[in-house]
PDB file of C-alpha atoms in Angstrom:
ATOM      1  CA  UNK U1419       1.484 -36.277 -21.116  1.00  0.00           C
ATOM      2  CA  UNK U1420       4.703 -35.554 -19.113  1.00  0.00           C
ATOM      3  CA  UNK U1421       3.565 -33.337 -15.874  1.00  0.00           C
ATOM      4  CA  UNK U1422       5.171 -32.169 -12.372  1.00  0.00           C
ATOM      5  CA  UNK U1423       2.842 -30.638  -9.850  1.00  0.00           C
ATOM      6  CA  UNK U1424       4.576 -29.173  -6.538  1.00  0.00           C
ATOM      7  CA  UNK U1425       3.012 -28.600  -3.074  1.00  0.00           C
ATOM      8  CA  UNK U1426       3.490 -27.664   0.122  1.00  0.00           C
ATOM      9  CA  UNK U1427       4.505 -23.820  -0.116  1.00  0.00           C
ATOM     10  CA  UNK U1428       3.183 -22.009   2.752  1.00  0.00           C
ATOM     11  CA  UNK U1429       3.475 -18.876   4.570  1.00  0.00           C
ATOM     12  CA  UNK U1430       5.955 -19.250   7.590  1.00  0.00           C
ATOM     13  CA  UNK U1431       7.988 -17.803  10.450  1.00  0.00           C
ATOM     14  CA  UNK U1432      11.479 -17.125   9.820  1.00  0.00           C
ATOM     15  CA  UNK U1433      13.396 -20.088  11.571  1.00  0.00           C
ATOM     16  CA  UNK U1434      10.210 -22.795  10.934  1.00  0.00           C
ATOM     17  CA  UNK U1435      10.951 -25.553   8.613  1.00  0.00           C
ATOM     18  CA  UNK U1436       8.463 -26.316   5.498  1.00  0.00           C
ATOM     19  CA  UNK U1437       8.563 -29.386   3.253  1.00  0.00           C
ATOM     20  CA  UNK U1438       7.506 -29.395  -0.714  1.00  0.00           C
ATOM     21  CA  UNK U1439       6.603 -32.133  -2.583  1.00  0.00           C
ATOM     22  CA  UNK U1440       6.679 -32.732  -6.404  1.00  0.00           C
ATOM     23  CA  UNK U1441       4.443 -35.599  -8.229  1.00  0.00           C
ATOM     24  CA  UNK U1442       5.589 -36.846 -11.341  1.00  0.00           C
ATOM     25  CA  UNK U1443       3.252 -38.261 -13.876  1.00  0.00           C
ATOM     26  CA  UNK U1444       3.868 -39.465 -17.562  1.00  0.00           C
ATOM     27  CA  UNK U1445       6.880 -40.662 -16.908  1.00  0.00           C
ATOM     28  CA  UNK U1446       9.048 -42.762 -14.450  1.00  0.00           C
ATOM     29  CA  UNK U1447      11.070 -41.046 -12.203  1.00  0.00           C
ATOM     30  CA  UNK U1448      13.461 -43.825 -11.692  1.00  0.00           C
ATOM     31  CA  UNK U1449      14.973 -42.737 -15.476  1.00  0.00           C
ATOM     32  CA  UNK U1450      15.995 -39.032 -14.629  1.00  0.00           C
ATOM     33  CA  UNK U1451      17.626 -36.769 -12.331  1.00  0.00           C
ATOM     34  CA  UNK U1452      15.584 -33.831 -10.525  1.00  0.00           C
ATOM     35  CA  UNK U1453      16.209 -30.523  -9.168  1.00  0.00           C
ATOM     36  CA  UNK U1454      14.527 -27.834  -7.275  1.00  0.00           C
ATOM     37  CA  UNK U1455      15.178 -24.221  -8.719  1.00  0.00           C
ATOM     38  CA  UNK U1456      13.724 -21.114  -7.097  1.00  0.00           C
ATOM     39  CA  UNK U1457      12.624 -17.668  -8.316  1.00  0.00           C
ATOM     40  CA  UNK U1458      12.004 -14.761  -6.019  1.00  0.00           C
ATOM     41  CA  UNK U1459       9.579 -11.883  -6.575  1.00  0.00           C
ATOM     42  CA  UNK U1460      10.393  -9.955  -9.897  1.00  0.00           C
ATOM     43  CA  UNK U1461      13.737 -12.128  -9.946  1.00  0.00           C
ATOM     44  CA  UNK U1462      15.762 -14.302 -12.019  1.00  0.00           C
ATOM     45  CA  UNK U1463      16.267 -17.900 -11.342  1.00  0.00           C
ATOM     46  CA  UNK U1464      18.188 -19.532  -8.889  1.00  0.00           C
ATOM     47  CA  UNK U1465      19.248 -23.512  -8.997  1.00  0.00           C
ATOM     48  CA  UNK U1466      18.627 -24.720  -5.174  1.00  0.00           C
ATOM     49  CA  UNK U1467      19.298 -28.768  -5.563  1.00  0.00           C
ATOM     50  CA  UNK U1468      19.431 -31.552  -7.653  1.00  0.00           C
ATOM     51  CA  UNK U1469      19.896 -35.529  -7.290  1.00  0.00           C
ATOM     52  CA  UNK U1470      20.123 -38.337  -9.530  1.00  0.00           C
ATOM     53  CA  UNK U1471      18.132 -40.787 -10.237  1.00  0.00           C
ATOM     54  CA  UNK U1472      19.479 -43.365  -7.667  1.00  0.00           C
ATOM     55  CA  UNK U1473      20.277 -40.526  -4.607  1.00  0.00           C
ATOM     56  CA  UNK U1474      23.909 -41.139  -4.651  1.00  0.00           C
ATOM     57  CA  UNK U1475      24.654 -37.793  -6.473  1.00  0.00           C
ATOM     58  CA  UNK U1476      23.562 -34.325  -4.574  1.00  0.00           C
ATOM     59  CA  UNK U1477      24.398 -30.909  -4.676  1.00  0.00           C
ATOM     60  CA  UNK U1478      23.084 -27.497  -3.562  1.00  0.00           C
ATOM     61  CA  UNK U1479      23.345 -24.220  -3.915  1.00  0.00           C
ATOM     62  CA  UNK U1480      26.078 -22.664  -1.083  1.00  0.00           C
ATOM     63  CA  UNK U1481      22.462 -20.297  -0.097  1.00  0.00           C
ATOM     64  CA  UNK U1482      20.915 -23.133   1.003  1.00  0.00           C
ATOM     65  CA  UNK U1483      23.600 -25.888   2.015  1.00  0.00           C
ATOM     66  CA  UNK U1484      23.105 -27.440   5.643  1.00  0.00           C
ATOM     67  CA  UNK U1485      19.687 -26.116   5.423  1.00  0.00           C
ATOM     68  CA  UNK U1486      17.719 -27.798   2.821  1.00  0.00           C
ATOM     69  CA  UNK U1487      17.785 -31.490   2.130  1.00  0.00           C
ATOM     70  CA  UNK U1488      16.459 -32.856  -1.259  1.00  0.00           C
ATOM     71  CA  UNK U1489      15.051 -36.564  -1.406  1.00  0.00           C
ATOM     72  CA  UNK U1490      13.093 -38.857  -3.493  1.00  0.00           C
ATOM     73  CA  UNK U1491      11.135 -41.614  -3.406  1.00  0.00           C
ATOM     74  CA  UNK U1492      11.208 -43.755  -7.076  1.00  0.00           C
ATOM     75  CA  UNK U1493       7.993 -45.986  -5.974  1.00  0.00           C
ATOM     76  CA  UNK U1494       6.079 -43.072  -5.176  1.00  0.00           C
ATOM     77  CA  UNK U1495       7.045 -41.307  -8.028  1.00  0.00           C
ATOM     78  CA  UNK U1496       7.670 -37.860  -6.030  1.00  0.00           C
ATOM     79  CA  UNK U1497      10.697 -35.578  -5.407  1.00  0.00           C
ATOM     80  CA  UNK U1498      10.816 -33.788  -2.118  1.00  0.00           C
ATOM     81  CA  UNK U1499      12.981 -30.702  -0.387  1.00  0.00           C
ATOM     82  CA  UNK U1500      12.762 -30.456   3.298  1.00  0.00           C
ATOM     83  CA  UNK U1501      13.844 -26.821   4.144  1.00  0.00           C
ATOM     84  CA  UNK U1502      14.673 -26.075   7.634  1.00  0.00           C
ATOM     85  CA  UNK U1503      15.460 -23.061   9.616  1.00  0.00           C
ATOM     86  CA  UNK U1504      14.109 -20.646   6.818  1.00  0.00           C
ATOM     87  CA  UNK U1505      15.173 -16.970   5.919  1.00  0.00           C
ATOM     88  CA  UNK U1506      12.578 -14.243   4.289  1.00  0.00           C
ATOM     89  CA  UNK U1507      15.872 -14.647   1.082  1.00  0.00           C
ATOM     90  CA  UNK U1508      14.314 -17.999   0.904  1.00  0.00           C
ATOM     91  CA  UNK U1509      10.753 -16.423  -0.180  1.00  0.00           C
ATOM     92  CA  UNK U1510      10.082 -17.581  -3.755  1.00  0.00           C
ATOM     93  CA  UNK U1511       8.561 -19.723  -6.355  1.00  0.00           C
ATOM     94  CA  UNK U1512       9.761 -22.792  -5.832  1.00  0.00           C
ATOM     95  CA  UNK U1513      10.035 -24.892  -8.870  1.00  0.00           C
ATOM     96  CA  UNK U1514      10.246 -29.071  -9.957  1.00  0.00           C
ATOM     97  CA  UNK U1515      12.327 -29.921 -12.522  1.00  0.00           C
ATOM     98  CA  UNK U1516      13.404 -32.399 -14.761  1.00  0.00           C
ATOM     99  CA  UNK U1517      16.486 -33.486 -15.627  1.00  0.00           C
ATOM    100  CA  UNK U1518      17.298 -34.616 -19.449  1.00  0.00           C
ATOM    101  CA  UNK U1519      19.143 -37.837 -17.806  1.00  0.00           C
ATOM    102  CA  UNK U1520      19.829 -40.035 -14.879  1.00  0.00           C
ATOM    103  CA  UNK U1521      23.431 -40.870 -13.887  1.00  0.00           C
ATOM    104  CA  UNK U1522      24.510 -37.165 -12.052  1.00  0.00           C
ATOM    105  CA  UNK U1523      22.352 -33.930 -11.560  1.00  0.00           C
ATOM    106  CA  UNK U1524      24.862 -32.093 -13.382  1.00  0.00           C
ATOM    107  CA  UNK U1525      26.041 -32.609 -17.185  1.00  0.00           C
ATOM    108  CA  UNK U1526      22.099 -32.917 -18.261  1.00  0.00           C
ATOM    109  CA  UNK U1527      19.507 -29.723 -19.444  1.00  0.00           C
ATOM    110  CA  UNK U1528      16.333 -29.073 -17.220  1.00  0.00           C
ATOM    111  CA  UNK U1529      13.484 -30.491 -19.860  1.00  0.00           C
ATOM    112  CA  UNK U1530      10.463 -30.197 -17.907  1.00  0.00           C
ATOM    113  CA  UNK U1531       8.976 -27.834 -15.635  1.00  0.00           C
ATOM    114  CA  UNK U1532       6.408 -27.521 -13.108  1.00  0.00           C
ATOM    115  CA  UNK U1533       4.123 -24.346 -12.265  1.00  0.00           C
ATOM    116  CA  UNK U1534       5.791 -23.638  -8.829  1.00  0.00           C
ATOM    117  CA  UNK U1535       4.703 -23.728  -5.216  1.00  0.00           C
ATOM    118  CA  UNK U1536       4.967 -20.446  -3.236  1.00  0.00           C
ATOM    119  CA  UNK U1537       7.061 -20.459   0.058  1.00  0.00           C
ATOM    120  CA  UNK U1538       6.749 -16.826   1.869  1.00  0.00           C
ATOM    121  CA  UNK U1539       8.983 -16.276   4.941  1.00  0.00           C
ATOM    122  CA  UNK U1540       7.988 -13.950   7.163  1.00  0.00           C
ATOM    123  CA  UNK U1541       7.121 -12.898  10.869  1.00  0.00           C
TER     124      UNK U1541
ATOM    125  CA  UNK J 646      30.767 -21.370  -9.129  1.00  0.00           C
ATOM    126  CA  UNK J 647      30.490 -20.038 -12.686  1.00  0.00           C
ATOM    127  CA  UNK J 648      29.236 -16.364 -12.804  1.00  0.00           C
ATOM    128  CA  UNK J 649      26.847 -16.411 -16.090  1.00  0.00           C
ATOM    129  CA  UNK J 650      26.406 -12.693 -17.446  1.00  0.00           C
ATOM    130  CA  UNK J 651      24.037 -12.018 -20.227  1.00  0.00           C
ATOM    131  CA  UNK J 652      23.648  -8.566 -22.109  1.00  0.00           C
ATOM    132  CA  UNK J 653      21.897  -6.636 -22.891  1.00  0.00           C
ATOM    133  CA  UNK J 654      19.482  -6.823 -19.625  1.00  0.00           C
ATOM    134  CA  UNK J 655      16.369  -5.200 -22.038  1.00  0.00           C
ATOM    135  CA  UNK J 656      16.659  -5.443 -25.669  1.00  0.00           C
ATOM    136  CA  UNK J 657      13.542  -3.552 -27.723  1.00  0.00           C
ATOM    137  CA  UNK J 658      12.925  -4.384 -31.037  1.00  0.00           C
ATOM    138  CA  UNK J 659       9.800  -4.788 -33.270  1.00  0.00           C
ATOM    139  CA  UNK J 660       8.314  -7.969 -34.703  1.00  0.00           C
ATOM    140  CA  UNK J 661      10.175  -9.102 -37.781  1.00  0.00           C
ATOM    141  CA  UNK J 662      13.443  -7.972 -36.259  1.00  0.00           C
ATOM    142  CA  UNK J 663      16.792 -10.079 -35.552  1.00  0.00           C
ATOM    143  CA  UNK J 664      17.362 -11.118 -32.026  1.00  0.00           C
ATOM    144  CA  UNK J 665      20.884 -11.595 -30.650  1.00  0.00           C
ATOM    145  CA  UNK J 666      21.219 -12.203 -26.491  1.00  0.00           C
ATOM    146  CA  UNK J 667      24.762 -12.826 -25.509  1.00  0.00           C
ATOM    147  CA  UNK J 668      25.941 -15.115 -22.382  1.00  0.00           C
ATOM    148  CA  UNK J 669      29.343 -14.840 -20.560  1.00  0.00           C
ATOM    149  CA  UNK J 670      30.953 -17.209 -18.291  1.00  0.00           C
ATOM    150  CA  UNK J 671      33.900 -16.513 -15.956  1.00  0.00           C
ATOM    151  CA  UNK J 672      35.093 -19.250 -16.658  1.00  0.00           C
ATOM    152  CA  UNK J 673      35.195 -22.432 -19.267  1.00  0.00           C
ATOM    153  CA  UNK J 674      31.450 -24.370 -19.387  1.00  0.00           C
ATOM    154  CA  UNK J 675      32.658 -27.891 -19.309  1.00  0.00           C
ATOM    155  CA  UNK J 676      31.716 -29.802 -22.573  1.00  0.00           C
ATOM    156  CA  UNK J 677      29.198 -26.161 -23.578  1.00  0.00           C
ATOM    157  CA  UNK J 678      26.834 -27.817 -20.945  1.00  0.00           C
ATOM    158  CA  UNK J 679      25.209 -24.443 -21.334  1.00  0.00           C
ATOM    159  CA  UNK J 680      21.138 -24.228 -21.960  1.00  0.00           C
ATOM    160  CA  UNK J 681      18.451 -21.414 -23.204  1.00  0.00           C
ATOM    161  CA  UNK J 682      15.298 -20.722 -21.335  1.00  0.00           C
ATOM    162  CA  UNK J 683      12.263 -18.526 -22.188  1.00  0.00           C
ATOM    163  CA  UNK J 684       9.754 -17.640 -19.169  1.00  0.00           C
ATOM    164  CA  UNK J 685       6.915 -15.558 -20.509  1.00  0.00           C
ATOM    165  CA  UNK J 686       4.634 -13.644 -17.731  1.00  0.00           C
ATOM    166  CA  UNK J 687       3.182 -15.983 -15.055  1.00  0.00           C
ATOM    167  CA  UNK J 688       4.173 -19.171 -16.610  1.00  0.00           C
ATOM    168  CA  UNK J 689       7.137 -22.103 -15.667  1.00  0.00           C
ATOM    169  CA  UNK J 690      10.503 -21.164 -17.711  1.00  0.00           C
ATOM    170  CA  UNK J 691      10.998 -23.223 -21.181  1.00  0.00           C
ATOM    171  CA  UNK J 692      13.496 -25.383 -22.499  1.00  0.00           C
ATOM    172  CA  UNK J 693      14.786 -23.942 -25.950  1.00  0.00           C
ATOM    173  CA  UNK J 694      18.228 -25.078 -26.437  1.00  0.00           C
ATOM    174  CA  UNK J 695      20.551 -27.739 -24.835  1.00  0.00           C
ATOM    175  CA  UNK J 696      24.256 -28.342 -25.386  1.00  0.00           C
ATOM    176  CA  UNK J 697      25.156 -24.698 -26.476  1.00  0.00           C
ATOM    177  CA  UNK J 698      23.080 -25.134 -30.088  1.00  0.00           C
ATOM    178  CA  UNK J 699      20.662 -28.388 -30.054  1.00  0.00           C
ATOM    179  CA  UNK J 700      17.164 -26.991 -30.427  1.00  0.00           C
ATOM    180  CA  UNK J 701      14.316 -29.227 -28.173  1.00  0.00           C
ATOM    181  CA  UNK J 702      11.883 -31.222 -29.950  1.00  0.00           C
ATOM    182  CA  UNK J 703       8.989 -28.424 -30.791  1.00  0.00           C
ATOM    183  CA  UNK J 704      11.337 -25.240 -30.777  1.00  0.00           C
ATOM    184  CA  UNK J 705      10.948 -23.299 -34.309  1.00  0.00           C
ATOM    185  CA  UNK J 706      14.310 -23.242 -36.072  1.00  0.00           C
ATOM    186  CA  UNK J 707      14.020 -19.297 -36.274  1.00  0.00           C
ATOM    187  CA  UNK J 708      15.766 -19.805 -32.933  1.00  0.00           C
ATOM    188  CA  UNK J 709      19.441 -20.678 -32.401  1.00  0.00           C
ATOM    189  CA  UNK J 710      22.612 -21.331 -30.295  1.00  0.00           C
ATOM    190  CA  UNK J 711      25.994 -21.035 -30.811  1.00  0.00           C
ATOM    191  CA  UNK J 712      29.146 -20.233 -29.217  1.00  0.00           C
ATOM    192  CA  UNK J 713      31.647 -22.289 -27.019  1.00  0.00           C
ATOM    193  CA  UNK J 714      34.009 -21.966 -24.265  1.00  0.00           C
ATOM    194  CA  UNK J 715      33.226 -18.635 -22.398  1.00  0.00           C
ATOM    195  CA  UNK J 716      30.893 -16.965 -25.075  1.00  0.00           C
ATOM    196  CA  UNK J 717      27.526 -18.487 -25.959  1.00  0.00           C
ATOM    197  CA  UNK J 718      24.765 -16.810 -27.803  1.00  0.00           C
ATOM    198  CA  UNK J 719      20.623 -17.241 -28.688  1.00  0.00           C
ATOM    199  CA  UNK J 720      19.793 -15.353 -31.712  1.00  0.00           C
ATOM    200  CA  UNK J 721      16.267 -15.281 -32.632  1.00  0.00           C
ATOM    201  CA  UNK J 722      15.802 -15.475 -36.448  1.00  0.00           C
ATOM    202  CA  UNK J 723      12.955 -12.885 -37.021  1.00  0.00           C
ATOM    203  CA  UNK J 724      10.496 -12.085 -33.790  1.00  0.00           C
ATOM    204  CA  UNK J 725       7.293 -13.126 -33.955  1.00  0.00           C
ATOM    205  CA  UNK J 726       4.387 -11.933 -31.626  1.00  0.00           C
ATOM    206  CA  UNK J 727       5.062 -14.860 -29.036  1.00  0.00           C
ATOM    207  CA  UNK J 728       8.607 -14.510 -28.971  1.00  0.00           C
ATOM    208  CA  UNK J 729       8.602 -11.401 -26.242  1.00  0.00           C
ATOM    209  CA  UNK J 730       9.599 -12.453 -23.314  1.00  0.00           C
ATOM    210  CA  UNK J 731      12.768 -13.420 -20.876  1.00  0.00           C
ATOM    211  CA  UNK J 732      15.694 -15.303 -22.003  1.00  0.00           C
ATOM    212  CA  UNK J 733      17.617 -17.012 -19.603  1.00  0.00           C
ATOM    213  CA  UNK J 734      21.131 -19.018 -20.088  1.00  0.00           C
ATOM    214  CA  UNK J 735      22.249 -21.744 -17.519  1.00  0.00           C
ATOM    215  CA  UNK J 736      25.213 -23.755 -17.544  1.00  0.00           C
ATOM    216  CA  UNK J 737      25.358 -27.786 -16.362  1.00  0.00           C
ATOM    217  CA  UNK J 738      28.833 -28.793 -16.766  1.00  0.00           C
ATOM    218  CA  UNK J 739      29.617 -27.805 -12.928  1.00  0.00           C
ATOM    219  CA  UNK J 740      28.507 -29.558  -9.906  1.00  0.00           C
ATOM    220  CA  UNK J 741      27.156 -25.598  -9.392  1.00  0.00           C
ATOM    221  CA  UNK J 742      24.869 -25.533 -11.667  1.00  0.00           C
ATOM    222  CA  UNK J 743      24.252 -21.335 -12.449  1.00  0.00           C
ATOM    223  CA  UNK J 744      21.918 -19.234 -14.751  1.00  0.00           C
ATOM    224  CA  UNK J 745      22.248 -16.176 -15.853  1.00  0.00           C
ATOM    225  CA  UNK J 746      20.444 -13.039 -14.816  1.00  0.00           C
ATOM    226  CA  UNK J 747      18.154 -12.803 -18.227  1.00  0.00           C
ATOM    227  CA  UNK J 748      17.560 -10.849 -21.189  1.00  0.00           C
ATOM    228  CA  UNK J 749      14.140  -9.124 -21.681  1.00  0.00           C
ATOM    229  CA  UNK J 750      13.503  -9.068 -25.410  1.00  0.00           C
ATOM    230  CA  UNK J 751      10.754  -6.273 -25.640  1.00  0.00           C
ATOM    231  CA  UNK J 752       8.261  -4.727 -28.193  1.00  0.00           C
ATOM    232  CA  UNK J 753       9.169  -1.925 -29.647  1.00  0.00           C
TER     233      UNK J 753
END
C-alpha cells in the first residue's frame, strides 16, 4: 500500500526553525516528484514547495521562498522541509504529497497525500 | 501566478441532484494541467480528476471534469451522501502551482 507519513510538527516561537520529515512506503520515492502543501486552520490548500526525482528541479511559493528548503533522500525514501524564520502565518497542517510523474515538480498532478503534521508558530 | 477562482463558494443541494462547480483561471492553464480534489472533514484531500477531464482510478463515473484554457467545470451527476465535502481545483501547468479557494457542497 502506498503511504506517506509526516512527522516533525511542533509548537515553535516566531523566528525559530523546524524540520519536517515524510517517510514514504509502498513505492520507490526516486520514481516521483514530491511536494509539501499546507492548510491553515479553517482555510484552503496552499502549495508550499515541490522537488523532482533527482532534486535538480525545485520550486517554492513566494510566501516561503528564501525561508524554507525542500530536500529528499531517495535512499532513505524520505522527503524533508527545513523551515527557518518561522512566522505566525506559517501555522498550518503540512501535507507531504506524491506527484504522479518524476521529471519535474510541475506538469504532474498530486495523487497521494499523507495525513499531515501540525506546525504552530506562536509566542 | 495563476489565480484560480472557484464558484460558488457554497452549493446547497439534496442527494440525487446534479452539482456543477466552476473554476476560472486568471490566465490560460498550460496543457489543461488542472486537477480537482475532494476533501472531507478531518481527512486529507483526494485526487478526483487530472488533466481537466481524466478520472483517477477508483473514482465513480458520476464525477466528470471538463473545460480548457481558463474555464473548467467539475460535475457530479447525482449526489450521493458521501459526496458532500469541499472541492478544490488546482493548476500544475506553471512553475508556481496554485489552488482555488474551494467550493463547499452541503446538504440542503
